[in-house]
XYZ file of C-alpha atoms in Angstrom:
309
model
C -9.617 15.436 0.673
C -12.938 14.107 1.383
C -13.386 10.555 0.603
C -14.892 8.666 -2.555
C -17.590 7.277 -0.616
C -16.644 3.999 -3.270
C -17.674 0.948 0.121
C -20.224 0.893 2.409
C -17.989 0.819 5.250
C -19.973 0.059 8.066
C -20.686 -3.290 6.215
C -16.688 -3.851 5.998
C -16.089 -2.929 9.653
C -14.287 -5.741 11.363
C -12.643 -3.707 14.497
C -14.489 -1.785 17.310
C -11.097 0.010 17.322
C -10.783 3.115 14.884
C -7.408 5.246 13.962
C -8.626 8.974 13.999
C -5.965 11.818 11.670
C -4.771 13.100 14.541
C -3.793 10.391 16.275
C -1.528 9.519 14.030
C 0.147 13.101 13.701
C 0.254 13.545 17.298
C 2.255 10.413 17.251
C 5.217 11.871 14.984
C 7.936 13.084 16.200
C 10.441 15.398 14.204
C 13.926 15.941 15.356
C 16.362 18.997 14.896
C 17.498 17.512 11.323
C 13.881 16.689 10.052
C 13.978 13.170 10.652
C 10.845 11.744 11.450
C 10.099 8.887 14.075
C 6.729 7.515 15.716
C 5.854 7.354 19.128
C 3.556 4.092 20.040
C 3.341 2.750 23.242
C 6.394 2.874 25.072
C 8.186 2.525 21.765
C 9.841 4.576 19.068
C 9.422 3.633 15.500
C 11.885 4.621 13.070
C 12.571 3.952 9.544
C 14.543 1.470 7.426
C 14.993 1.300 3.757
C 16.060 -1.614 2.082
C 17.762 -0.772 -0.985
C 15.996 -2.216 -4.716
C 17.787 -2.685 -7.664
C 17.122 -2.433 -12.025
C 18.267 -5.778 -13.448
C 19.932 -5.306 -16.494
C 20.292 -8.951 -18.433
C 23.261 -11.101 -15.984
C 25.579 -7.977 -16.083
C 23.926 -5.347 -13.641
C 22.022 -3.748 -11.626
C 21.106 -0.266 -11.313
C 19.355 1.672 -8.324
C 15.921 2.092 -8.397
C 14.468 2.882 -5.170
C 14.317 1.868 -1.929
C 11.748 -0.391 -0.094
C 10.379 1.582 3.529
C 9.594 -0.695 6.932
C 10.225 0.869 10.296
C 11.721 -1.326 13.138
C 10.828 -0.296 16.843
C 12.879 0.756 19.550
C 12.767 1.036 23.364
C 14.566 2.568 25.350
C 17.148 3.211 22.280
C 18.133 -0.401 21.615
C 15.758 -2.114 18.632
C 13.458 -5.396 19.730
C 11.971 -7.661 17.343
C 8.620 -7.854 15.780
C 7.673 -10.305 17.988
C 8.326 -8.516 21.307
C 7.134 -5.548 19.673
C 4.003 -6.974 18.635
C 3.609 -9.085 21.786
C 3.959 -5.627 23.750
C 0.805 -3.465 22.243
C -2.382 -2.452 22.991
C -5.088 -2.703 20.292
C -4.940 0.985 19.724
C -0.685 1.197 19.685
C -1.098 -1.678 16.963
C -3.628 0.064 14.691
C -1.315 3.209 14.925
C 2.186 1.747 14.463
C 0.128 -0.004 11.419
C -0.439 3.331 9.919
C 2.714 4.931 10.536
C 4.756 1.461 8.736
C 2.971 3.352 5.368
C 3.683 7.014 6.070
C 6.916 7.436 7.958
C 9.045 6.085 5.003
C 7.400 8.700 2.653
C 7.742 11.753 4.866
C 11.341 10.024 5.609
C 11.876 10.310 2.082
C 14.110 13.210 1.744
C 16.561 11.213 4.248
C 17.541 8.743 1.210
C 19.408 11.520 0.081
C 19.443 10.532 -3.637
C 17.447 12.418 -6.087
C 14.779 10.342 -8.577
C 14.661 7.285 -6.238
C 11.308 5.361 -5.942
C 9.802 4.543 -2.299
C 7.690 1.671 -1.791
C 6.163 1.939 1.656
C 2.596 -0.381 2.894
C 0.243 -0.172 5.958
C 0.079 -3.033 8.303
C -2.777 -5.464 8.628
C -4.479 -3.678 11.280
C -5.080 -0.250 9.535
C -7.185 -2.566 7.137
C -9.411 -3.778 9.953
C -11.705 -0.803 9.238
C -12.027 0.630 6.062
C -12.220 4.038 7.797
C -8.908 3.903 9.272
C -7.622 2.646 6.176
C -8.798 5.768 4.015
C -7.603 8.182 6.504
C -3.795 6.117 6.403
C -4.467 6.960 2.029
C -4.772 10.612 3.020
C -1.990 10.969 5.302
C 0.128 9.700 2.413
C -1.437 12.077 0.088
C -0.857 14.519 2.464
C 2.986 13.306 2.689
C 3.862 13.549 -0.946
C 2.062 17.250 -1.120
C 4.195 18.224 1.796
C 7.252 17.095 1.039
C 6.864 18.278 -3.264
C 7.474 14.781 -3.834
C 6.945 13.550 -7.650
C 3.774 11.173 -7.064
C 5.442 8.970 -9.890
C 8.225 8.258 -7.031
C 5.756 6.775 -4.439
C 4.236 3.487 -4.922
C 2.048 1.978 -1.666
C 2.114 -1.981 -1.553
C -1.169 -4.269 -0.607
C -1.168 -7.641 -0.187
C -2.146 -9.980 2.140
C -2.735 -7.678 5.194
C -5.756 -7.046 3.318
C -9.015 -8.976 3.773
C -10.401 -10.173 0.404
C -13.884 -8.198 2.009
C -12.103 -4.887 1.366
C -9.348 -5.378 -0.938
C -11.373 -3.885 -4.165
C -12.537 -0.716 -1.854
C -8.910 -0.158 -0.996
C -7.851 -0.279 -4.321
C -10.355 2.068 -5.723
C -9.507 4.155 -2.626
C -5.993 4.231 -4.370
C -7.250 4.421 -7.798
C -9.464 8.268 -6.748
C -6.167 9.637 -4.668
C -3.912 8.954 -7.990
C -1.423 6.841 -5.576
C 0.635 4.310 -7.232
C -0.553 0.971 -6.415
C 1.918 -2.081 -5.589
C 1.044 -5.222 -5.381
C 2.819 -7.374 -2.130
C 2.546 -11.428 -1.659
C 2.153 -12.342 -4.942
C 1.655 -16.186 -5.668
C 0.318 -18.787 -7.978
C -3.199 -19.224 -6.275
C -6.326 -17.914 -8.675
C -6.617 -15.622 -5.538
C -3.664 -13.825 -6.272
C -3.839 -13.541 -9.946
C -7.952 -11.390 -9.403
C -6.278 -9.222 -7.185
C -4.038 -8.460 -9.998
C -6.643 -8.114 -12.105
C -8.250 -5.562 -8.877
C -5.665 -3.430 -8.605
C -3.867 -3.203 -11.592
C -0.576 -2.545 -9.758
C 2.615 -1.241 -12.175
C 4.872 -3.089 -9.427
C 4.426 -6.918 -8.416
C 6.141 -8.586 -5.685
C 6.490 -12.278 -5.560
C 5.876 -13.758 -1.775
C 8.803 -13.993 0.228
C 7.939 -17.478 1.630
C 6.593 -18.842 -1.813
C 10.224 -17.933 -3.872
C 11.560 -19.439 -0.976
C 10.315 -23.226 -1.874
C 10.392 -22.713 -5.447
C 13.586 -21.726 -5.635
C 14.626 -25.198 -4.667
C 12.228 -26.956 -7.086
C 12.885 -26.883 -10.995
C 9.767 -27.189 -12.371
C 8.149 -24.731 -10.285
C 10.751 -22.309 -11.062
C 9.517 -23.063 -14.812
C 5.959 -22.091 -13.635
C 6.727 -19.205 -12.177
C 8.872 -18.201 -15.012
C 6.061 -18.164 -17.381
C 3.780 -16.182 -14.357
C 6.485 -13.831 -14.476
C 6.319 -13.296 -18.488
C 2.685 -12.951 -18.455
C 2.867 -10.131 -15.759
C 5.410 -8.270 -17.778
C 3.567 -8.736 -20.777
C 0.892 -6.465 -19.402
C 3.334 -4.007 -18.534
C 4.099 -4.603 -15.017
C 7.520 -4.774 -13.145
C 8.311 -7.910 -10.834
C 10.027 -7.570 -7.802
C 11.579 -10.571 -5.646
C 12.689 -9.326 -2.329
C 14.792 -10.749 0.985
C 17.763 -12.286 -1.397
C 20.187 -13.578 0.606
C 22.492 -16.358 -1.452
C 23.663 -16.748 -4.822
C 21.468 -19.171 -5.532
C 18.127 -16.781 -4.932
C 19.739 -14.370 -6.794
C 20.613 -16.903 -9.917
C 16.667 -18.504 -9.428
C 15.322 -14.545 -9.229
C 17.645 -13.483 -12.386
C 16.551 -16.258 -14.629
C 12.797 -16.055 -13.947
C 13.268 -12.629 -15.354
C 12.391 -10.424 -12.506
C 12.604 -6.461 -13.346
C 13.482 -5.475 -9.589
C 15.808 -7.052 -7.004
C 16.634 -6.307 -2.952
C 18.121 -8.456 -0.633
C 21.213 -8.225 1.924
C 23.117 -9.944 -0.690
C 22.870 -7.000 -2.640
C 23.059 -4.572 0.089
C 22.082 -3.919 3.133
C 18.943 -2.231 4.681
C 19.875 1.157 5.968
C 17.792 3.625 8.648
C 16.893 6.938 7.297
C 19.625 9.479 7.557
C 22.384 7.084 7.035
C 24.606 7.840 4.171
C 23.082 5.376 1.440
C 24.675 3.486 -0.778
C 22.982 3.317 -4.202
C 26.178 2.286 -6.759
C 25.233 -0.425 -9.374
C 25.562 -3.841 -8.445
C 28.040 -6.403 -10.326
C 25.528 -8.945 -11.140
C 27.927 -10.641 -13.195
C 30.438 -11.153 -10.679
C 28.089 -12.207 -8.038
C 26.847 -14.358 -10.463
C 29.895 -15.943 -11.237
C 30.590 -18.312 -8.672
C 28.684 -21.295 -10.478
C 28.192 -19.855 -13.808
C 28.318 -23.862 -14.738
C 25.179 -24.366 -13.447
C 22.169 -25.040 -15.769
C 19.430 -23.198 -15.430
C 15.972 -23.770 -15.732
C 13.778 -20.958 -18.018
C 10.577 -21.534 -19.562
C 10.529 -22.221 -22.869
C 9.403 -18.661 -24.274
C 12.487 -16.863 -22.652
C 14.269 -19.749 -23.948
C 18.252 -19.589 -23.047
C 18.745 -16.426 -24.707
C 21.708 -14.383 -22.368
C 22.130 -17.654 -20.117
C 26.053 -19.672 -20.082
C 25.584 -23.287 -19.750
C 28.056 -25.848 -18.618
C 30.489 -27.276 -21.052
């Protein structure tokens, strides 16, 4: 597919370095089974799902899909992002950037549930020049055509990896393939609420670090209640990711979020490892403290929520 010539990208060029298509094929690697693993540097890259949930109300959650990263390997035993980072050259960084978005797509079949939803994202290198980043789009395009994948199924996730200089080109980019746009790092700066406006993602997920410190203050969990509302009033899904205690999980389920993953819920899983995708007893996890009085906004009110007695 030839481009949408939508930028001037020689004006959003920010690296001398540039990912070419068949670099990045050349760097996949398929084994005997069809799994599908990247070769950077002298590391292998392979993928990792992390399993998202459906809230229903306090009682459940159902499977929805399953959120793609890759973790790196050398010389079979896995190294942190760190080391792994630490350890590349500008060229093994701008590929293993491009291969975070594709390899849990073309992994996809590996989930080995039908009707799941992937959310996958490029790295912040790949968005360094807006030709590397179009020819990452296309691989992904050409990913879902090769694999007869249901485009509904694949959402790609932007956030903060990429520059405000060429976040509107890479969402039209998105927009002209027909891929599903996600929004990543979402927070309560004006910043974050045009780049909603930009993208008009169906998926929103809240930043990691920022549900972190709310979580612990009431008030802001009010205010991001009420963000929350007004996202889903225009018809978008909120995701809060990384839950690891029953208090996230109690702060995530009474802001209202749509979509929840976390080790609490269960944990990540490589590609071709049986997957576990039962529903999740929300109200037993839940149940712990159900004393506890929560703090909503006023327009969800306490519909659904026990109180203490």
């Amino acid at each position: 597919m030839e481009p949408l010539n939508l930028c001037n990208r020689d004006g959003h060029s920010m690296s001398r370095v540039k990912l070419l298509p068949d670099q990045i094929y050349e760097a996949i690697h398929v084994d005997e089974v069809g799994l599908e693993t990247g070769l950077c540097g002298p590391f292998r890259l392979r993928t990792v799902y992390h399993p998202i949930f459906r809230r229903h109300g306090r009682e459940a959650a159902t499977p929805w899909g399953a959120a793609g990263r890759i973790e790196a390997l050398k010389d079979g035993e896995p190294v942190s992002e760190e080391v792994f980072r630490a350890s590349m050259s500008p060229e093994d960084e701008l590929l293993a950037a491009a291969l975070r978005g594709l390899l849990p797509v073309r992994n996809y079949l590996h989930l080995g549930i039908d009707g799941l939803a992937v959310l996958s994202g490029c790295g912040a290198p790949a968005y360094g020049d807006l030709d590397s980043a179009v020819h990452c789009l296309d691989g992904l395009v050409q990913a879902i055509a090769d694999l007869w994948l249901e485009p509904s199924l694949v959402y790609f996730s932007v956030g903060q990896e990429v520059p405000e200089a060429t976040f509107a080109c890479v969402a039209n980019e998105l927009k002209f393939r027909g891929i599903q746009p996600a929004l990543g790092d979402f927070g309560t700066d004006q910043s974050s609420i045009a780049r909603v406006e930009v993208l008009s993602p169906r998926i929103v997920a809240l930043d990691r670090s920022m549900f972190e410190r709310i979580a612990l203050v009431p008030i802001a969990v009010r205010l991001m209640t009420s963000i929350v509302e007004r996202l889903q009033r225009e018809g978008r899904d909120v995701l809060v990711t990384g839950i690891a205690t029953v208090e996230e999980l109690r702060v995530a389920v009474d802001m209202g979020a749509n979509l929840l993953e976390g080790p609490l819920l269960r944990p990540a899983r490589q590609a071709g490892v049986l997957f576990d995708m039962s529903p999740i007893n929300l109200a037993a996890l839940l149940s712990d403290s159900e004393n506890v009085v929560r703090f909503v906004s006023t327009v969800r009110g306490c519909r659904d929520m026990p109180q203490s007695h």
